[in-house]
Amino acid sequence: MTSPAQTLLLFGATGDLSRRMLLPSLFGLDADGLLPADLVIYGTARGELGDDGFRETAAKALAGIVAERKLDPSVQERFLNRLHYVAADASVPETLGAIGDAVRPNAGRLAIFLSTAPSLFEKTIAGLEMAGLAGEGTRLALEKPLGQDLESSREINDAVARVFPEKRTFRIDHYLGKETVQNLLALRFGNILFEPLWNASAIDHVQITVGETVGLEGRTSYFDGMGSLRDMVQNHMLQLLALVAMEAPAQFTATAVRDEKVKVLRSLRKLDAARESVIGQYTAGAVAGQPVPGYIDELGDPSATETFVALKAHVDNWRWHGVPFYLRTGKRLPSRKSEIVIQFKPVPHSMFSGRGAILHPNRLVITIQPDENIRFSIMAKQPGLDRGGIRLREVPLDIGLPNAFADVRRRIAYERLLLDLIEGDPTLFVRRDEVEAQWDWIDAIRAGWADNGMVPKNYPAGTWGPAAAIALTERDGVSWHD
Ligand code: BG6
């Protein structure tokens, strides 16, 4: 399984994800000479495009990058020449025969990426099998959402497993491809400094925020059927939590890393939904100075779907006993910001208190977006002769990653994930047991909402969710890091 794929087959090749992320990522890899020289890329979708039509779609998707990187047109030409197109209807397994005929000569080393609606997965997989494209040398990548709850996710996973064994199944969570997310592993396990303190004895609480300024973005039927809990917490945020909370894996390998993550996910305590969760839905407001409509107006229908969720989670194990993990995410928040805050405890005794100095506990802020940054706040003495008492001040130790690695191009998450898929490294893909542990926890929260008759509270677009989300932390004496 370690030999690189010779053929990449993209389902949903003309869709939004493909145009915004997959084709630009593949092109970025090609421009840097990272794709196997003989890699051929087949796109497939329902429309009758032909190779030329697909190449045109791709060229449009790449125009911005080519201009920004001032690339020689020959680089684009080389990439476009790798592209081929076969029309097929993924909902009718028999129509995949044409793909089989085109791809089979190279099917010995094949990577397939399904970026289509999950309702099509089962039929697509049956079609792939019929077309002789599911053999030993084929790896299958699946885009989220993998189901809507544990039961539907199991159905999808069972359908996949009937044809593709787990070691050839690559479940995408694009947050795992983000540079700072992996930097979290480097920070925790590449330094002696933090790990001895990375537990309940020194950490007061953890906050994970993924804030978005966008609203529905036209994804009405998808998002309204899911809501923020299932769209963001079930996958991205729980993966971040798992990486923060897991024990040190013995090796940086797929099995070792995923074994540790799944232990954390299985240790999540079932939430008391009424006390430990807050849900919200945005009303009209302003984001970045621009007026925006409310969710219901955007949707055009009444809806009880949450566009914001805040949770107080606990990892029930020895390391994290009594340490809350506060999570929040939402649409139409004041800023696009993804960050992890590790709030350390105060020193047990301050020798400076008699001299009037106030100490702030240390805080580590790992910013994933919009900038990649790691900031550690420490106490330092303010210069001076201190006749009126010692003055200490919080100062940041900043690791601005773009500055530290200014000469390295920042890559989008899908570049890494696609290359890992092509090369057959599953470390940054999600294993079935992880997905199912995630759903198990999420389903219980939704059941709690139903039992308690909870419906989203309104919040004006451009604010950090309903007031109750602030109360969720404040009653523990904790403020969100805004
Ligand atoms: C996707 C969600 O998985 O992640 C979207 O479906 C969300 O609703 C997106 O906007 C956020 O990703 P990123 O990389 O922009 O933070």
JSON list of C-alpha atoms in Angstrom, two decimals, residues 128-333:
[
{"chain": "A", "resi": 128, "resn": "LEU", "atom": "CA", "xyz": [-16.85, 0.79, -8.49]},
{"chain": "A", "resi": 129, "resn": "GLU", "atom": "CA", "xyz": [-16.90, -2.88, -7.56]},
{"chain": "A", "resi": 130, "resn": "MET", "atom": "CA", "xyz": [-18.88, -3.79, -10.69]},
{"chain": "A", "resi": 131, "resn": "ALA", "atom": "CA", "xyz": [-16.45, -1.77, -12.81]},
{"chain": "A", "resi": 132, "resn": "GLY", "atom": "CA", "xyz": [-13.48, -3.69, -11.37]},
{"chain": "A", "resi": 133, "resn": "LEU", "atom": "CA", "xyz": [-12.12, -0.61, -9.61]},
{"chain": "A", "resi": 134, "resn": "ALA", "atom": "CA", "xyz": [-12.15, -1.80, -6.02]},
{"chain": "A", "resi": 135, "resn": "GLY", "atom": "CA", "xyz": [-9.21, -4.19, -6.03]},
{"chain": "A", "resi": 136, "resn": "GLU", "atom": "CA", "xyz": [-6.28, -4.48, -3.61]},
{"chain": "A", "resi": 137, "resn": "GLY", "atom": "CA", "xyz": [-4.48, -1.49, -5.09]},
{"chain": "A", "resi": 138, "resn": "THR", "atom": "CA", "xyz": [-7.36, 0.97, -4.63]},
{"chain": "A", "resi": 139, "resn": "ARG", "atom": "CA", "xyz": [-7.69, 3.48, -1.80]},
{"chain": "A", "resi": 140, "resn": "LEU", "atom": "CA", "xyz": [-10.96, 5.29, -1.17]},
{"chain": "A", "resi": 141, "resn": "ALA", "atom": "CA", "xyz": [-11.25, 8.78, 0.37]},
{"chain": "A", "resi": 142, "resn": "LEU", "atom": "CA", "xyz": [-14.60, 9.98, 1.71]},
{"chain": "A", "resi": 143, "resn": "GLU", "atom": "CA", "xyz": [-15.58, 13.57, 2.36]},
{"chain": "A", "resi": 144, "resn": "LYS", "atom": "CA", "xyz": [-17.84, 14.45, 5.26]},
{"chain": "A", "resi": 145, "resn": "PRO", "atom": "CA", "xyz": [-20.62, 14.29, 6.33]},
{"chain": "A", "resi": 146, "resn": "LEU", "atom": "CA", "xyz": [-20.35, 10.61, 7.13]},
{"chain": "A", "resi": 147, "resn": "GLY", "atom": "CA", "xyz": [-23.93, 10.25, 8.22]},
{"chain": "A", "resi": 148, "resn": "GLN", "atom": "CA", "xyz": [-26.23, 12.33, 10.37]},
{"chain": "A", "resi": 149, "resn": "ASP", "atom": "CA", "xyz": [-26.00, 10.23, 13.49]},
{"chain": "A", "resi": 150, "resn": "LEU", "atom": "CA", "xyz": [-24.35, 7.06, 14.75]},
{"chain": "A", "resi": 151, "resn": "GLU", "atom": "CA", "xyz": [-26.81, 4.79, 13.00]},
{"chain": "A", "resi": 152, "resn": "SER", "atom": "CA", "xyz": [-26.56, 6.36, 9.55]},
{"chain": "A", "resi": 153, "resn": "SER", "atom": "CA", "xyz": [-22.79, 6.66, 9.92]},
{"chain": "A", "resi": 154, "resn": "ARG", "atom": "CA", "xyz": [-22.62, 2.92, 10.68]},
{"chain": "A", "resi": 155, "resn": "GLU", "atom": "CA", "xyz": [-24.67, 2.19, 7.58]},
{"chain": "A", "resi": 156, "resn": "ILE", "atom": "CA", "xyz": [-22.24, 4.16, 5.42]},
{"chain": "A", "resi": 157, "resn": "ASN", "atom": "CA", "xyz": [-19.24, 2.59, 7.11]},
{"chain": "A", "resi": 158, "resn": "ASP", "atom": "CA", "xyz": [-20.71, -0.90, 6.67]},
{"chain": "A", "resi": 159, "resn": "ALA", "atom": "CA", "xyz": [-21.37, -0.26, 2.97]},
{"chain": "A", "resi": 160, "resn": "VAL", "atom": "CA", "xyz": [-17.78, 0.95, 2.55]},
{"chain": "A", "resi": 161, "resn": "ALA", "atom": "CA", "xyz": [-16.35, -1.92, 4.58]},
{"chain": "A", "resi": 162, "resn": "ARG", "atom": "CA", "xyz": [-18.09, -4.53, 2.45]},
{"chain": "A", "resi": 163, "resn": "VAL", "atom": "CA", "xyz": [-15.81, -3.49, -0.42]},
{"chain": "A", "resi": 164, "resn": "PHE", "atom": "CA", "xyz": [-12.90, -1.53, 1.08]},
{"chain": "A", "resi": 165, "resn": "PRO", "atom": "CA", "xyz": [-11.08, -2.74, 4.20]},
{"chain": "A", "resi": 166, "resn": "GLU", "atom": "CA", "xyz": [-10.36, -0.09, 6.83]},
{"chain": "A", "resi": 167, "resn": "LYS", "atom": "CA", "xyz": [-6.69, 0.18, 5.86]},
{"chain": "A", "resi": 168, "resn": "ARG", "atom": "CA", "xyz": [-7.73, 1.34, 2.39]},
{"chain": "A", "resi": 169, "resn": "THR", "atom": "CA", "xyz": [-10.44, 3.75, 3.62]},
{"chain": "A", "resi": 170, "resn": "PHE", "atom": "CA", "xyz": [-9.38, 7.37, 4.09]},
{"chain": "A", "resi": 171, "resn": "ARG", "atom": "CA", "xyz": [-11.99, 9.52, 5.90]},
{"chain": "A", "resi": 172, "resn": "ILE", "atom": "CA", "xyz": [-11.30, 13.20, 5.44]},
{"chain": "A", "resi": 173, "resn": "ASP", "atom": "CA", "xyz": [-11.44, 15.79, 8.20]},
{"chain": "A", "resi": 174, "resn": "HIS", "atom": "CA", "xyz": [-9.78, 18.73, 6.53]},
{"chain": "A", "resi": 175, "resn": "TYR", "atom": "CA", "xyz": [-8.84, 20.27, 9.89]},
{"chain": "A", "resi": 176, "resn": "LEU", "atom": "CA", "xyz": [-6.26, 17.51, 10.27]},
{"chain": "A", "resi": 177, "resn": "GLY", "atom": "CA", "xyz": [-4.52, 18.83, 7.17]},
{"chain": "A", "resi": 178, "resn": "LYS", "atom": "CA", "xyz": [-4.11, 22.32, 8.61]},
{"chain": "A", "resi": 179, "resn": "GLU", "atom": "CA", "xyz": [-0.54, 23.25, 9.45]},
{"chain": "A", "resi": 180, "resn": "THR", "atom": "CA", "xyz": [-1.15, 24.59, 12.97]},
{"chain": "A", "resi": 181, "resn": "VAL", "atom": "CA", "xyz": [-3.16, 21.56, 13.90]},
{"chain": "A", "resi": 182, "resn": "GLN", "atom": "CA", "xyz": [-0.11, 19.44, 13.28]},
{"chain": "A", "resi": 183, "resn": "ASN", "atom": "CA", "xyz": [2.00, 22.04, 14.95]},
{"chain": "A", "resi": 184, "resn": "LEU", "atom": "CA", "xyz": [0.04, 21.26, 18.07]},
{"chain": "A", "resi": 185, "resn": "LEU", "atom": "CA", "xyz": [1.63, 17.81, 17.95]},
{"chain": "A", "resi": 186, "resn": "ALA", "atom": "CA", "xyz": [5.07, 19.34, 17.45]},
{"chain": "A", "resi": 187, "resn": "LEU", "atom": "CA", "xyz": [4.51, 21.71, 20.36]},
{"chain": "A", "resi": 188, "resn": "ARG", "atom": "CA", "xyz": [3.27, 19.01, 22.72]},
{"chain": "A", "resi": 189, "resn": "PHE", "atom": "CA", "xyz": [5.55, 16.16, 21.77]},
{"chain": "A", "resi": 190, "resn": "GLY", "atom": "CA", "xyz": [8.61, 17.88, 20.33]},
{"chain": "A", "resi": 191, "resn": "ASN", "atom": "CA", "xyz": [9.33, 19.95, 23.45]},
{"chain": "A", "resi": 192, "resn": "ILE", "atom": "CA", "xyz": [10.04, 18.94, 27.04]},
{"chain": "A", "resi": 193, "resn": "LEU", "atom": "CA", "xyz": [8.52, 22.16, 28.33]},
{"chain": "A", "resi": 194, "resn": "PHE", "atom": "CA", "xyz": [4.79, 21.62, 28.15]},
{"chain": "A", "resi": 195, "resn": "GLU", "atom": "CA", "xyz": [4.10, 17.94, 28.59]},
{"chain": "A", "resi": 196, "resn": "PRO", "atom": "CA", "xyz": [4.87, 17.70, 32.34]},
{"chain": "A", "resi": 197, "resn": "LEU", "atom": "CA", "xyz": [2.31, 20.47, 32.93]},
{"chain": "A", "resi": 198, "resn": "TRP", "atom": "CA", "xyz": [-0.23, 19.26, 30.37]},
{"chain": "A", "resi": 199, "resn": "ASN", "atom": "CA", "xyz": [-2.74, 17.86, 32.86]},
{"chain": "A", "resi": 200, "resn": "ALA", "atom": "CA", "xyz": [-5.20, 18.67, 35.62]},
{"chain": "A", "resi": 201, "resn": "SER", "atom": "CA", "xyz": [-2.47, 19.64, 38.08]},
{"chain": "A", "resi": 202, "resn": "ALA", "atom": "CA", "xyz": [-1.47, 22.71, 36.08]},
{"chain": "A", "resi": 203, "resn": "ILE", "atom": "CA", "xyz": [-4.28, 23.36, 33.58]},
{"chain": "A", "resi": 204, "resn": "ASP", "atom": "CA", "xyz": [-7.42, 25.13, 34.74]},
{"chain": "A", "resi": 205, "resn": "HIS", "atom": "CA", "xyz": [-9.45, 24.74, 31.57]},
{"chain": "A", "resi": 206, "resn": "VAL", "atom": "CA", "xyz": [-9.24, 24.55, 27.79]},
{"chain": "A", "resi": 207, "resn": "GLN", "atom": "CA", "xyz": [-11.22, 26.61, 25.27]},
{"chain": "A", "resi": 208, "resn": "ILE", "atom": "CA", "xyz": [-11.67, 25.72, 21.63]},
{"chain": "A", "resi": 209, "resn": "THR", "atom": "CA", "xyz": [-13.33, 28.31, 19.41]},
{"chain": "A", "resi": 210, "resn": "VAL", "atom": "CA", "xyz": [-14.06, 28.00, 15.71]},
{"chain": "A", "resi": 211, "resn": "GLY", "atom": "CA", "xyz": [-15.75, 31.23, 14.70]},
{"chain": "A", "resi": 212, "resn": "GLU", "atom": "CA", "xyz": [-17.00, 31.92, 11.21]},
{"chain": "A", "resi": 213, "resn": "THR", "atom": "CA", "xyz": [-18.30, 35.17, 9.73]},
{"chain": "A", "resi": 214, "resn": "VAL", "atom": "CA", "xyz": [-20.08, 33.45, 6.84]},
{"chain": "A", "resi": 215, "resn": "GLY", "atom": "CA", "xyz": [-23.74, 32.50, 6.94]},
{"chain": "A", "resi": 216, "resn": "LEU", "atom": "CA", "xyz": [-25.46, 29.78, 4.96]},
{"chain": "A", "resi": 217, "resn": "GLU", "atom": "CA", "xyz": [-23.41, 30.33, 1.78]},
{"chain": "A", "resi": 218, "resn": "GLY", "atom": "CA", "xyz": [-26.21, 28.83, -0.28]},
{"chain": "A", "resi": 219, "resn": "ARG", "atom": "CA", "xyz": [-25.84, 25.42, 1.39]},
{"chain": "A", "resi": 220, "resn": "THR", "atom": "CA", "xyz": [-29.41, 25.59, 2.60]},
{"chain": "A", "resi": 221, "resn": "SER", "atom": "CA", "xyz": [-30.56, 22.00, 2.45]},
{"chain": "A", "resi": 222, "resn": "TYR", "atom": "CA", "xyz": [-27.27, 20.59, 3.73]},
{"chain": "A", "resi": 223, "resn": "PHE", "atom": "CA", "xyz": [-26.76, 22.97, 6.63]},
{"chain": "A", "resi": 224, "resn": "ASP", "atom": "CA", "xyz": [-30.36, 23.21, 7.71]},
{"chain": "A", "resi": 225, "resn": "GLY", "atom": "CA", "xyz": [-30.45, 19.44, 7.99]},
{"chain": "A", "resi": 226, "resn": "MET", "atom": "CA", "xyz": [-27.28, 19.40, 10.12]},
{"chain": "A", "resi": 227, "resn": "GLY", "atom": "CA", "xyz": [-26.77, 22.46, 12.32]},
{"chain": "A", "resi": 228, "resn": "SER", "atom": "CA", "xyz": [-23.50, 23.55, 13.91]},
{"chain": "A", "resi": 229, "resn": "LEU", "atom": "CA", "xyz": [-23.20, 20.64, 16.33]},
{"chain": "A", "resi": 230, "resn": "ARG", "atom": "CA", "xyz": [-23.11, 18.05, 13.56]},
{"chain": "A", "resi": 231, "resn": "ASP", "atom": "CA", "xyz": [-21.46, 20.24, 10.93]},
{"chain": "A", "resi": 232, "resn": "MET", "atom": "CA", "xyz": [-18.51, 21.42, 13.05]},
{"chain": "A", "resi": 233, "resn": "VAL", "atom": "CA", "xyz": [-18.35, 19.87, 16.52]},
{"chain": "A", "resi": 234, "resn": "GLN", "atom": "CA", "xyz": [-18.87, 16.22, 15.54]},
{"chain": "A", "resi": 235, "resn": "ASN", "atom": "CA", "xyz": [-15.78, 16.30, 13.36]},
{"chain": "A", "resi": 236, "resn": "HIS", "atom": "CA", "xyz": [-13.37, 19.26, 13.38]},
{"chain": "A", "resi": 237, "resn": "MET", "atom": "CA", "xyz": [-13.77, 20.38, 16.97]},
{"chain": "A", "resi": 238, "resn": "LEU", "atom": "CA", "xyz": [-13.70, 16.90, 18.46]},
{"chain": "A", "resi": 239, "resn": "GLN", "atom": "CA", "xyz": [-10.57, 16.13, 16.47]},
{"chain": "A", "resi": 240, "resn": "LEU", "atom": "CA", "xyz": [-8.94, 19.27, 17.88]},
{"chain": "A", "resi": 241, "resn": "LEU", "atom": "CA", "xyz": [-10.03, 18.27, 21.37]},
{"chain": "A", "resi": 242, "resn": "ALA", "atom": "CA", "xyz": [-8.62, 14.78, 20.87]},
{"chain": "A", "resi": 243, "resn": "LEU", "atom": "CA", "xyz": [-5.24, 16.13, 19.77]},
{"chain": "A", "resi": 244, "resn": "VAL", "atom": "CA", "xyz": [-5.08, 18.46, 22.77]},
{"chain": "A", "resi": 245, "resn": "ALA", "atom": "CA", "xyz": [-6.11, 15.79, 25.25]},
{"chain": "A", "resi": 246, "resn": "MET", "atom": "CA", "xyz": [-4.49, 12.58, 23.98]},
{"chain": "A", "resi": 247, "resn": "GLU", "atom": "CA", "xyz": [-1.54, 10.78, 25.56]},
{"chain": "A", "resi": 248, "resn": "ALA", "atom": "CA", "xyz": [1.77, 10.85, 23.72]},
{"chain": "A", "resi": 249, "resn": "PRO", "atom": "CA", "xyz": [1.67, 8.34, 20.85]},
{"chain": "A", "resi": 250, "resn": "ALA", "atom": "CA", "xyz": [4.78, 6.16, 20.78]},
{"chain": "A", "resi": 251, "resn": "GLN", "atom": "CA", "xyz": [5.31, 6.84, 17.06]},
{"chain": "A", "resi": 252, "resn": "PHE", "atom": "CA", "xyz": [3.96, 9.25, 14.50]},
{"chain": "A", "resi": 253, "resn": "THR", "atom": "CA", "xyz": [2.11, 6.47, 12.71]},
{"chain": "A", "resi": 254, "resn": "ALA", "atom": "CA", "xyz": [-1.50, 6.04, 11.72]},
{"chain": "A", "resi": 255, "resn": "THR", "atom": "CA", "xyz": [-2.19, 3.35, 14.28]},
{"chain": "A", "resi": 256, "resn": "ALA", "atom": "CA", "xyz": [-0.39, 4.94, 17.21]},
{"chain": "A", "resi": 257, "resn": "VAL", "atom": "CA", "xyz": [-1.90, 8.41, 16.73]},
{"chain": "A", "resi": 258, "resn": "ARG", "atom": "CA", "xyz": [-5.41, 7.18, 16.10]},
{"chain": "A", "resi": 259, "resn": "ASP", "atom": "CA", "xyz": [-5.29, 4.72, 19.00]},
{"chain": "A", "resi": 260, "resn": "GLU", "atom": "CA", "xyz": [-4.60, 7.64, 21.34]},
{"chain": "A", "resi": 261, "resn": "LYS", "atom": "CA", "xyz": [-7.27, 9.90, 19.85]},
{"chain": "A", "resi": 262, "resn": "VAL", "atom": "CA", "xyz": [-9.98, 7.30, 20.09]},
{"chain": "A", "resi": 263, "resn": "LYS", "atom": "CA", "xyz": [-9.26, 6.74, 23.79]},
{"chain": "A", "resi": 264, "resn": "VAL", "atom": "CA", "xyz": [-9.97, 10.43, 24.40]},
{"chain": "A", "resi": 265, "resn": "LEU", "atom": "CA", "xyz": [-13.14, 10.40, 22.32]},
{"chain": "A", "resi": 266, "resn": "ARG", "atom": "CA", "xyz": [-14.40, 7.41, 24.27]},
{"chain": "A", "resi": 267, "resn": "SER", "atom": "CA", "xyz": [-13.62, 9.17, 27.55]},
{"chain": "A", "resi": 268, "resn": "LEU", "atom": "CA", "xyz": [-15.90, 12.12, 26.82]},
{"chain": "A", "resi": 269, "resn": "ARG", "atom": "CA", "xyz": [-18.48, 12.37, 29.57]},
{"chain": "A", "resi": 270, "resn": "LYS", "atom": "CA", "xyz": [-22.10, 12.52, 28.40]},
{"chain": "A", "resi": 271, "resn": "LEU", "atom": "CA", "xyz": [-23.18, 16.13, 28.67]},
{"chain": "A", "resi": 272, "resn": "ASP", "atom": "CA", "xyz": [-25.97, 17.42, 30.84]},
{"chain": "A", "resi": 273, "resn": "ALA", "atom": "CA", "xyz": [-27.55, 19.15, 27.83]},
{"chain": "A", "resi": 274, "resn": "ALA", "atom": "CA", "xyz": [-29.63, 21.67, 29.77]},
{"chain": "A", "resi": 275, "resn": "ARG", "atom": "CA", "xyz": [-26.75, 22.87, 31.97]},
{"chain": "A", "resi": 276, "resn": "GLU", "atom": "CA", "xyz": [-23.75, 22.30, 29.77]},
{"chain": "A", "resi": 277, "resn": "SER", "atom": "CA", "xyz": [-24.85, 23.33, 26.29]},
{"chain": "A", "resi": 278, "resn": "VAL", "atom": "CA", "xyz": [-26.20, 26.48, 24.67]},
{"chain": "A", "resi": 279, "resn": "ILE", "atom": "CA", "xyz": [-27.62, 26.70, 21.18]},
{"chain": "A", "resi": 280, "resn": "GLY", "atom": "CA", "xyz": [-28.27, 29.80, 19.14]},
{"chain": "A", "resi": 281, "resn": "GLN", "atom": "CA", "xyz": [-29.52, 30.99, 15.79]},
{"chain": "A", "resi": 282, "resn": "TYR", "atom": "CA", "xyz": [-28.50, 34.30, 14.24]},
{"chain": "A", "resi": 283, "resn": "THR", "atom": "CA", "xyz": [-30.94, 37.08, 13.50]},
{"chain": "A", "resi": 284, "resn": "ALA", "atom": "CA", "xyz": [-30.24, 40.08, 11.26]},
{"chain": "A", "resi": 285, "resn": "GLY", "atom": "CA", "xyz": [-27.20, 42.09, 12.27]},
{"chain": "A", "resi": 286, "resn": "ALA", "atom": "CA", "xyz": [-23.88, 43.33, 10.94]},
{"chain": "A", "resi": 287, "resn": "VAL", "atom": "CA", "xyz": [-20.66, 41.48, 10.27]},
{"chain": "A", "resi": 288, "resn": "ALA", "atom": "CA", "xyz": [-17.52, 43.49, 9.52]},
{"chain": "A", "resi": 289, "resn": "GLY", "atom": "CA", "xyz": [-19.64, 46.60, 9.20]},
{"chain": "A", "resi": 290, "resn": "GLN", "atom": "CA", "xyz": [-21.95, 45.06, 6.59]},
{"chain": "A", "resi": 291, "resn": "PRO", "atom": "CA", "xyz": [-25.63, 44.42, 7.32]},
{"chain": "A", "resi": 292, "resn": "VAL", "atom": "CA", "xyz": [-26.58, 40.76, 6.93]},
{"chain": "A", "resi": 293, "resn": "PRO", "atom": "CA", "xyz": [-29.97, 39.03, 7.08]},
{"chain": "A", "resi": 294, "resn": "GLY", "atom": "CA", "xyz": [-31.00, 36.58, 9.76]},
{"chain": "A", "resi": 295, "resn": "TYR", "atom": "CA", "xyz": [-30.80, 32.80, 9.27]},
{"chain": "A", "resi": 296, "resn": "ILE", "atom": "CA", "xyz": [-34.54, 32.38, 8.72]},
{"chain": "A", "resi": 297, "resn": "ASP", "atom": "CA", "xyz": [-34.51, 35.11, 6.06]},
{"chain": "A", "resi": 298, "resn": "GLU", "atom": "CA", "xyz": [-31.54, 33.52, 4.31]},
{"chain": "A", "resi": 299, "resn": "LEU", "atom": "CA", "xyz": [-33.23, 30.15, 4.44]},
{"chain": "A", "resi": 300, "resn": "GLY", "atom": "CA", "xyz": [-36.67, 31.42, 3.48]},
{"chain": "A", "resi": 301, "resn": "ASP", "atom": "CA", "xyz": [-38.37, 29.02, 5.90]},
{"chain": "A", "resi": 302, "resn": "PRO", "atom": "CA", "xyz": [-38.90, 28.73, 9.63]},
{"chain": "A", "resi": 303, "resn": "SER", "atom": "CA", "xyz": [-36.25, 26.51, 11.19]},
{"chain": "A", "resi": 304, "resn": "ALA", "atom": "CA", "xyz": [-35.07, 25.34, 14.60]},
{"chain": "A", "resi": 305, "resn": "THR", "atom": "CA", "xyz": [-31.56, 24.53, 13.35]},
{"chain": "A", "resi": 306, "resn": "GLU", "atom": "CA", "xyz": [-28.73, 25.86, 15.50]},
{"chain": "A", "resi": 307, "resn": "THR", "atom": "CA", "xyz": [-26.14, 28.09, 13.86]},
{"chain": "A", "resi": 308, "resn": "PHE", "atom": "CA", "xyz": [-24.20, 28.40, 17.12]},
{"chain": "A", "resi": 309, "resn": "VAL", "atom": "CA", "xyz": [-23.33, 25.95, 19.83]},
{"chain": "A", "resi": 310, "resn": "ALA", "atom": "CA", "xyz": [-21.34, 26.26, 23.05]},
{"chain": "A", "resi": 311, "resn": "LEU", "atom": "CA", "xyz": [-20.55, 23.24, 25.21]},
{"chain": "A", "resi": 312, "resn": "LYS", "atom": "CA", "xyz": [-18.82, 22.43, 28.45]},
{"chain": "A", "resi": 313, "resn": "ALA", "atom": "CA", "xyz": [-17.19, 19.05, 27.96]},
{"chain": "A", "resi": 314, "resn": "HIS", "atom": "CA", "xyz": [-15.21, 16.78, 30.25]},
{"chain": "A", "resi": 315, "resn": "VAL", "atom": "CA", "xyz": [-12.70, 14.09, 29.44]},
{"chain": "A", "resi": 316, "resn": "ASP", "atom": "CA", "xyz": [-13.20, 11.52, 32.15]},
{"chain": "A", "resi": 317, "resn": "ASN", "atom": "CA", "xyz": [-9.73, 10.20, 32.74]},
{"chain": "A", "resi": 318, "resn": "TRP", "atom": "CA", "xyz": [-6.93, 10.68, 35.21]},
{"chain": "A", "resi": 319, "resn": "ARG", "atom": "CA", "xyz": [-5.06, 13.35, 33.25]},
{"chain": "A", "resi": 320, "resn": "TRP", "atom": "CA", "xyz": [-8.06, 15.63, 32.78]},
{"chain": "A", "resi": 321, "resn": "HIS", "atom": "CA", "xyz": [-10.00, 15.09, 35.98]},
{"chain": "A", "resi": 322, "resn": "GLY", "atom": "CA", "xyz": [-11.96, 18.27, 36.75]},
{"chain": "A", "resi": 323, "resn": "VAL", "atom": "CA", "xyz": [-10.70, 20.25, 33.73]},
{"chain": "A", "resi": 324, "resn": "PRO", "atom": "CA", "xyz": [-13.53, 21.66, 31.62]},
{"chain": "A", "resi": 325, "resn": "PHE", "atom": "CA", "xyz": [-13.14, 21.87, 27.85]},
{"chain": "A", "resi": 326, "resn": "TYR", "atom": "CA", "xyz": [-15.30, 24.77, 26.65]},
{"chain": "A", "resi": 327, "resn": "LEU", "atom": "CA", "xyz": [-16.13, 24.51, 22.94]},
{"chain": "A", "resi": 328, "resn": "ARG", "atom": "CA", "xyz": [-17.97, 27.03, 20.80]},
{"chain": "A", "resi": 329, "resn": "THR", "atom": "CA", "xyz": [-18.57, 27.48, 17.13]},
{"chain": "A", "resi": 330, "resn": "GLY", "atom": "CA", "xyz": [-21.02, 29.41, 15.02]},
{"chain": "A", "resi": 331, "resn": "LYS", "atom": "CA", "xyz": [-21.87, 31.17, 11.82]},
{"chain": "A", "resi": 332, "resn": "ARG", "atom": "CA", "xyz": [-22.08, 34.96, 11.52]},
{"chain": "A", "resi": 333, "resn": "LEU", "atom": "CA", "xyz": [-19.83, 35.58, 14.50]}
]
